[in-house]
mmCIF file of C-alpha atoms and ligand atoms in Angstrom:
data_model
loop_
_atom_site.group_PDB
_atom_site.id
_atom_site.type_symbol
_atom_site.label_atom_id
_atom_site.label_comp_id
_atom_site.label_asym_id
_atom_site.label_seq_id
_atom_site.Cartn_x
_atom_site.Cartn_y
_atom_site.Cartn_z
ATOM 1 C CA MET A 22 -73.304 97.153 114.692
ATOM 2 C CA ALA A 23 -76.655 98.176 113.256
ATOM 3 C CA VAL A 24 -79.525 99.315 115.425
ATOM 4 C CA PRO A 25 -83.134 99.847 114.400
ATOM 5 C CA GLY A 26 -84.255 103.437 114.068
ATOM 6 C CA ALA A 27 -87.665 105.099 113.961
ATOM 7 C CA GLY A 28 -90.023 103.767 111.332
ATOM 8 C CA GLY A 29 -87.910 100.708 110.704
ATOM 9 C CA SER A 30 -84.998 102.682 109.230
ATOM 10 C CA ARG A 31 -81.649 101.929 110.773
ATOM 11 C CA SER A 32 -78.566 103.691 111.899
ATOM 12 C CA TYR A 33 -75.181 102.035 111.948
ATOM 13 C CA ASN A 34 -72.629 102.428 114.734
ATOM 14 C CA PHE A 35 -69.024 101.946 113.743
ATOM 15 C CA LYS A 36 -65.829 102.064 115.760
ATOM 16 C CA ILE A 37 -62.779 103.405 113.949
ATOM 17 C CA VAL A 38 -59.252 103.377 115.385
ATOM 18 C CA LEU A 39 -56.300 105.523 114.388
ATOM 19 C CA LEU A 40 -52.963 103.734 114.252
ATOM 20 C CA GLY A 41 -49.467 104.776 113.260
ATOM 21 C CA GLU A 42 -46.225 106.104 114.595
ATOM 22 C CA GLY A 43 -46.157 109.112 116.921
ATOM 23 C CA CYS A 44 -46.218 112.544 115.231
ATOM 24 C CA VAL A 45 -47.514 111.375 111.853
ATOM 25 C CA GLY A 46 -50.661 113.445 112.352
ATOM 26 C CA LYS A 47 -53.303 111.035 113.676
ATOM 27 C CA THR A 48 -54.774 113.480 116.173
ATOM 28 C CA SER A 49 -54.607 116.279 113.617
ATOM 29 C CA LEU A 50 -56.586 114.237 111.076
ATOM 30 C CA VAL A 51 -59.362 113.454 113.556
ATOM 31 C CA LEU A 52 -59.511 117.023 114.753
ATOM 32 C CA ARG A 53 -59.642 118.324 111.196
ATOM 33 C CA TYR A 54 -62.448 115.940 110.254
ATOM 34 C CA VAL A 55 -64.612 116.305 113.344
ATOM 35 C CA GLU A 56 -64.016 119.933 114.293
ATOM 36 C CA ASP A 57 -62.325 121.397 111.223
ATOM 37 C CA LYS A 58 -59.442 122.635 113.361
ATOM 38 C CA PHE A 59 -55.670 122.347 113.040
ATOM 39 C CA ASN A 60 -53.058 122.791 115.773
ATOM 40 C CA ASP A 61 -55.770 123.706 118.186
ATOM 41 C CA ARG A 62 -54.879 123.913 121.841
ATOM 42 C CA HIS A 63 -57.488 121.185 122.546
ATOM 43 C CA ILE A 64 -55.134 118.800 120.818
ATOM 44 C CA THR A 65 -53.581 117.379 123.989
ATOM 45 C CA THR A 66 -56.812 117.062 125.943
ATOM 46 C CA LEU A 67 -58.445 115.233 123.040
ATOM 47 C CA GLN A 68 -55.920 112.460 123.124
ATOM 48 C CA ALA A 69 -56.811 109.268 124.995
ATOM 49 C CA SER A 70 -60.436 109.460 123.995
ATOM 50 C CA PHE A 71 -62.792 109.197 121.090
ATOM 51 C CA LEU A 72 -64.748 111.699 119.103
ATOM 52 C CA THR A 73 -68.061 111.043 117.450
ATOM 53 C CA LYS A 74 -69.364 112.108 114.093
ATOM 54 C CA ARG A 75 -72.668 111.474 112.344
ATOM 55 C CA VAL A 76 -72.715 111.013 108.628
ATOM 56 C CA ASN A 77 -75.302 110.115 106.060
ATOM 57 C CA ILE A 78 -74.227 107.948 103.161
ATOM 58 C CA SER A 79 -76.629 106.793 100.451
ATOM 59 C CA GLY A 80 -79.531 107.571 102.749
ATOM 60 C CA LYS A 81 -78.060 105.508 105.583
ATOM 61 C CA ARG A 82 -77.389 107.095 108.949
ATOM 62 C CA VAL A 83 -74.023 106.279 110.448
ATOM 63 C CA ASN A 84 -72.556 107.148 113.845
ATOM 64 C CA LEU A 85 -68.786 107.017 113.912
ATOM 65 C CA ALA A 86 -66.837 106.613 117.156
ATOM 66 C CA ILE A 87 -63.316 107.627 116.197
ATOM 67 C CA TRP A 88 -60.677 106.445 118.657
ATOM 68 C CA ASP A 89 -57.409 108.296 118.895
ATOM 69 C CA THR A 90 -54.440 107.068 120.891
ATOM 70 C CA ALA A 91 -53.163 108.694 124.052
ATOM 71 C CA GLY A 92 -49.661 108.709 122.608
ATOM 72 C CA GLN A 93 -48.932 105.136 123.778
ATOM 73 C CA GLU A 94 -47.600 104.335 120.304
ATOM 74 C CA ARG A 95 -44.469 106.294 121.215
ATOM 75 C CA PHE A 96 -43.704 103.647 123.851
ATOM 76 C CA HIS A 97 -44.774 100.697 121.671
ATOM 77 C CA ALA A 98 -47.587 100.165 124.138
ATOM 78 C CA LEU A 99 -50.689 99.922 121.968
ATOM 79 C CA GLY A 100 -52.300 96.515 122.334
ATOM 80 C CA PRO A 101 -55.376 94.638 121.125
ATOM 81 C CA ILE A 102 -57.491 96.244 123.827
ATOM 82 C CA TYR A 103 -57.332 99.465 121.809
ATOM 83 C CA TYR A 104 -58.400 98.101 118.426
ATOM 84 C CA ARG A 105 -60.628 95.160 119.359
ATOM 85 C CA GLU A 106 -64.235 95.376 118.142
ATOM 86 C CA SER A 107 -63.190 97.921 115.527
ATOM 87 C CA HIS A 108 -65.008 97.997 112.225
ATOM 88 C CA GLY A 109 -62.374 100.138 110.574
ATOM 89 C CA ALA A 110 -58.800 101.314 111.045
ATOM 90 C CA ILE A 111 -56.975 104.322 109.664
ATOM 91 C CA LEU A 112 -53.270 103.584 109.364
ATOM 92 C CA VAL A 113 -51.375 106.829 109.124
ATOM 93 C CA TYR A 114 -47.846 107.481 107.933
ATOM 94 C CA ASP A 115 -45.960 110.674 107.220
ATOM 95 C CA ILE A 116 -44.920 110.904 103.539
ATOM 96 C CA THR A 117 -41.611 112.454 104.607
ATOM 97 C CA ASP A 118 -40.768 109.563 106.943
ATOM 98 C CA GLU A 119 -39.996 106.122 105.483
ATOM 99 C CA ASP A 120 -39.930 104.504 108.939
ATOM 100 C CA SER A 121 -43.493 105.558 109.585
ATOM 101 C CA PHE A 122 -44.558 103.713 106.419
ATOM 102 C CA GLN A 123 -42.806 100.544 107.622
ATOM 103 C CA LYS A 124 -44.737 100.951 110.870
ATOM 104 C CA VAL A 125 -47.999 100.946 108.932
ATOM 105 C CA LYS A 126 -46.991 97.593 107.411
ATOM 106 C CA ASN A 127 -46.441 96.192 110.907
ATOM 107 C CA TRP A 128 -49.896 97.370 111.946
ATOM 108 C CA VAL A 129 -51.531 95.830 108.889
ATOM 109 C CA ARG A 130 -49.873 92.508 109.701
ATOM 110 C CA GLU A 131 -51.013 92.656 113.312
ATOM 111 C CA LEU A 132 -54.588 93.652 112.471
ATOM 112 C CA ARG A 133 -54.956 90.942 109.833
ATOM 113 C CA ARG A 134 -53.497 88.373 112.223
ATOM 114 C CA MET A 135 -55.765 89.371 115.110
ATOM 115 C CA LEU A 136 -58.964 90.360 113.283
ATOM 116 C CA GLY A 137 -58.664 88.737 109.860
ATOM 117 C CA ASN A 138 -60.725 90.434 107.169
ATOM 118 C CA ASP A 139 -63.318 91.616 109.670
ATOM 119 C CA ILE A 140 -61.813 95.071 109.663
ATOM 120 C CA CYS A 141 -61.795 97.641 106.845
ATOM 121 C CA LEU A 142 -58.463 99.375 106.361
ATOM 122 C CA VAL A 143 -57.542 102.766 104.979
ATOM 123 C CA ILE A 144 -53.912 103.867 104.700
ATOM 124 C CA ALA A 145 -53.333 107.610 104.850
ATOM 125 C CA GLY A 146 -50.115 109.246 103.667
ATOM 126 C CA ASN A 147 -50.290 112.465 105.674
ATOM 127 C CA LYS A 148 -48.419 115.808 105.422
ATOM 128 C CA LEU A 149 -48.973 116.050 101.692
ATOM 129 C CA ASP A 150 -48.179 119.749 102.014
ATOM 130 C CA LEU A 151 -44.551 118.683 102.635
ATOM 131 C CA GLN A 152 -44.359 117.077 99.197
ATOM 132 C CA LYS A 153 -40.872 118.492 98.542
ATOM 133 C CA ASP A 154 -39.506 116.357 101.424
ATOM 134 C CA ARG A 155 -41.303 113.206 100.341
ATOM 135 C CA HIS A 156 -39.551 109.931 101.226
ATOM 136 C CA VAL A 157 -42.339 107.468 100.525
ATOM 137 C CA LEU A 158 -43.201 106.955 96.850
ATOM 138 C CA LEU A 159 -46.885 107.250 96.078
ATOM 139 C CA GLU A 160 -46.745 104.306 93.653
ATOM 140 C CA GLU A 161 -45.121 102.097 96.271
ATOM 141 C CA ALA A 162 -47.705 103.004 98.903
ATOM 142 C CA GLU A 163 -50.613 102.507 96.524
ATOM 143 C CA ALA A 164 -49.311 99.135 95.340
ATOM 144 C CA TYR A 165 -48.861 97.995 98.935
ATOM 145 C CA ALA A 166 -52.383 99.129 99.895
ATOM 146 C CA GLN A 167 -53.877 97.245 96.988
ATOM 147 C CA GLU A 168 -51.931 94.141 97.920
ATOM 148 C CA VAL A 169 -53.397 94.098 101.443
ATOM 149 C CA GLY A 170 -56.941 95.091 100.441
ATOM 150 C CA ALA A 171 -56.746 98.609 101.834
ATOM 151 C CA PHE A 172 -57.733 101.948 100.350
ATOM 152 C CA HIS A 173 -54.882 104.451 100.032
ATOM 153 C CA VAL A 174 -55.343 108.196 100.281
ATOM 154 C CA GLN A 175 -52.979 111.153 100.568
ATOM 155 C CA THR A 176 -53.926 113.753 103.141
ATOM 156 C CA SER A 177 -52.895 117.020 104.655
ATOM 157 C CA ALA A 178 -54.523 117.735 107.978
ATOM 158 C CA LYS A 179 -52.861 121.123 107.797
ATOM 159 C CA GLU A 180 -54.334 122.142 104.453
ATOM 160 C CA ASN A 181 -57.481 120.040 104.785
ATOM 161 C CA LYS A 182 -56.779 117.858 101.779
ATOM 162 C CA GLY A 183 -58.100 114.318 101.405
ATOM 163 C CA VAL A 184 -59.429 114.241 104.976
ATOM 164 C CA GLU A 185 -63.115 114.052 104.133
ATOM 165 C CA GLU A 186 -62.367 111.493 101.414
ATOM 166 C CA LEU A 187 -60.446 109.368 103.921
ATOM 167 C CA PHE A 188 -63.316 109.101 106.395
ATOM 168 C CA ILE A 189 -66.065 108.849 103.788
ATOM 169 C CA GLU A 190 -64.336 106.046 101.881
ATOM 170 C CA LEU A 191 -63.751 104.102 105.089
ATOM 171 C CA THR A 192 -67.367 104.606 106.148
ATOM 172 C CA ARG A 193 -68.595 103.528 102.731
ATOM 173 C CA ARG A 194 -66.573 100.309 103.017
ATOM 174 C CA MET A 195 -67.781 99.590 106.562
ATOM 175 C CA LEU A 196 -71.377 100.163 105.442
ATOM 176 C CA GLU A 197 -71.016 97.820 102.479
ATOM 177 C CA SER A 198 -69.668 95.226 104.823
ATOM 178 C CA ALA A 199 -72.465 95.640 107.382
ATOM 179 C CA VAL A 200 -75.192 95.630 104.737
ATOM 180 C CA ALA A 201 -73.762 92.456 103.187
ATOM 181 C CA ASN A 202 -73.674 90.917 106.626
ATOM 182 C CA ASP A 203 -77.316 91.850 107.293
ATOM 183 C CA GLN A 204 -78.268 90.364 103.952
ATOM 184 C CA GLN A 205 -76.470 87.130 104.768
ATOM 185 C CA ARG A 206 -78.399 86.941 108.011
ATOM 186 C CA VAL A 207 -81.717 87.464 106.219
ATOM 187 C CA ASN A 208 -80.809 84.753 103.727
ATOM 188 C CA ALA A 209 -79.802 82.376 106.489
ATOM 189 C CA LEU A 210 -83.057 82.977 108.320
ATOM 190 C CA SER A 211 -85.201 82.560 105.238
ATOM 191 C CA ARG A 212 -83.381 79.329 104.457
ATOM 192 C CA GLY A 213 -84.555 78.210 107.879
ATOM 193 C CA ASN A 214 -88.022 78.163 106.246
ATOM 194 C CA ASN A 215 -89.749 80.063 108.991
ATOM 195 C CA ALA A 216 -91.283 83.310 107.725
ATOM 196 C CA SER A 217 -91.559 84.790 111.209
ATOM 197 C CA ASN A 218 -87.798 84.489 111.612
ATOM 198 C CA LEU A 219 -87.373 87.279 109.092
ATOM 199 C CA GLN A 220 -88.660 89.801 111.625
ATOM 200 C CA ILE A 221 -85.758 89.023 113.934
ATOM 201 C CA VAL A 222 -83.563 91.113 111.629
ATOM 202 C CA ASP A 223 -84.898 94.218 113.356
ATOM 203 C CA ASP A 224 -83.883 92.881 116.746
ATOM 204 C CA PRO A 225 -80.784 94.695 118.041
ATOM 205 C CA ALA A 226 -79.706 91.564 119.900
ATOM 206 C CA VAL A 227 -79.315 89.821 116.580
ATOM 207 C CA GLN A 228 -77.506 92.719 115.005
ATOM 208 C CA THR A 229 -74.683 93.278 117.465
ATOM 209 C CA ASN A 230 -71.207 92.423 116.246
ATOM 210 C CA SER A 231 -72.472 92.771 112.704
ATOM 211 C CA LYS A 232 -69.266 92.436 110.742
ATOM 212 C CA SER A 233 -68.133 90.813 107.611
ATOM 213 C CA CYS A 234 -65.223 90.675 105.290
ATOM 214 C CA CYS A 235 -64.135 93.881 103.528
HETATM 215 P P1 G3D B 474 -49.906 112.116 116.254
HETATM 216 O O1 G3D B 474 -51.279 112.253 116.842
HETATM 217 O O2 G3D B 474 -49.828 111.080 115.193
HETATM 218 O O3 G3D B 474 -48.832 111.932 117.263
HETATM 219 P P2 G3D B 474 -50.172 114.947 115.762
HETATM 220 O O4 G3D B 474 -49.595 113.495 115.494
HETATM 221 O O5 G3D B 474 -51.520 115.102 115.179
HETATM 222 O O6 G3D B 474 -50.014 115.275 117.206
HETATM 223 O O7 G3D B 474 -49.183 115.832 114.870
HETATM 224 C C1 G3D B 474 -47.783 115.801 115.080
HETATM 225 C C2 G3D B 474 -47.164 117.036 114.461
HETATM 226 O O8 G3D B 474 -47.358 117.010 113.037
HETATM 227 C C3 G3D B 474 -47.802 118.353 114.927
HETATM 228 O O9 G3D B 474 -46.811 119.352 114.882
HETATM 229 C C4 G3D B 474 -48.803 118.668 113.841
HETATM 230 O O10 G3D B 474 -49.087 120.036 113.721
HETATM 231 C C5 G3D B 474 -48.049 118.179 112.614
HETATM 232 N N1 G3D B 474 -48.944 117.820 111.517
HETATM 233 C C6 G3D B 474 -50.031 117.026 111.561
HETATM 234 N N2 G3D B 474 -50.600 116.917 110.354
HETATM 235 C C7 G3D B 474 -49.849 117.670 109.511
HETATM 236 C C8 G3D B 474 -49.926 117.965 108.101
HETATM 237 O O11 G3D B 474 -50.812 117.530 107.370
HETATM 238 N N3 G3D B 474 -48.933 118.754 107.587
HETATM 239 C C9 G3D B 474 -47.927 119.279 108.376
HETATM 240 N N4 G3D B 474 -47.021 120.046 107.765
HETATM 241 N N5 G3D B 474 -47.839 119.023 109.694
HETATM 242 C C10 G3D B 474 -48.782 118.229 110.257
HETATM 243 P P3 G3D B 474 -46.114 119.922 116.220
HETATM 244 O O12 G3D B 474 -45.177 120.949 115.679
HETATM 245 O O13 G3D B 474 -47.230 120.488 117.041
HETATM 246 O O14 G3D B 474 -45.441 118.750 116.850
HETATM 247 MG MG1 MG B 475 -51.912 111.989 118.812
#
């Protein structure tokens, strides 16, 4: 969703959800990105909610609402109510745990089935610091990500590796998508042959649910 800002410039509001098996490091990744903390005692109280972060990419202001689970994934109880209206999803697996990678594939299938290409996907292979215990091949994960139109990144929330890249790349993709969507709307309005229609682009009512294919 894009909203008009002061002087006609805009800021973009995006919802991101974290998905993946329990214990793969979802909460740790969010906490590392937003607060630059690891294994902090806030970790349990932060669950079940979302954190916000403001970023600026290519001169565009973006507000991210990053939703973390409350641990429901451990009981297979995460439903569409959690990820609906999301612009982006971060699918996390643990590189030492093959099952967690299979779980990511299940999530990709579900998201594509429920939301189509309206959602931008990033797959994160976390716990890169445990490389010696790796059970998921990097090549396999990268090939899979490419196949499903997702970006793949390796991360370590513990050592702060790849975390910034993960969120920035996802944000960049969501922005591209929103900008393309805005452009389509402008084109559609101008095709309507009414010059005054063009001004509607700055109307927040027109801009809600601004999504397009990634
Ligand atoms: P979840 O939110 O997906 O359930 P958490 O996962 O963020 O709660 O992390 C689960 C466990 O994995 C935590 O350990 C956490 O410290 C650890 N962890 C998270 N990210 C990394 C990482 O990048 N490297 C390593 N080595 N460990 C990580 P505990 O012991 O608290 O259960
Ligand atoms: Mg968690």
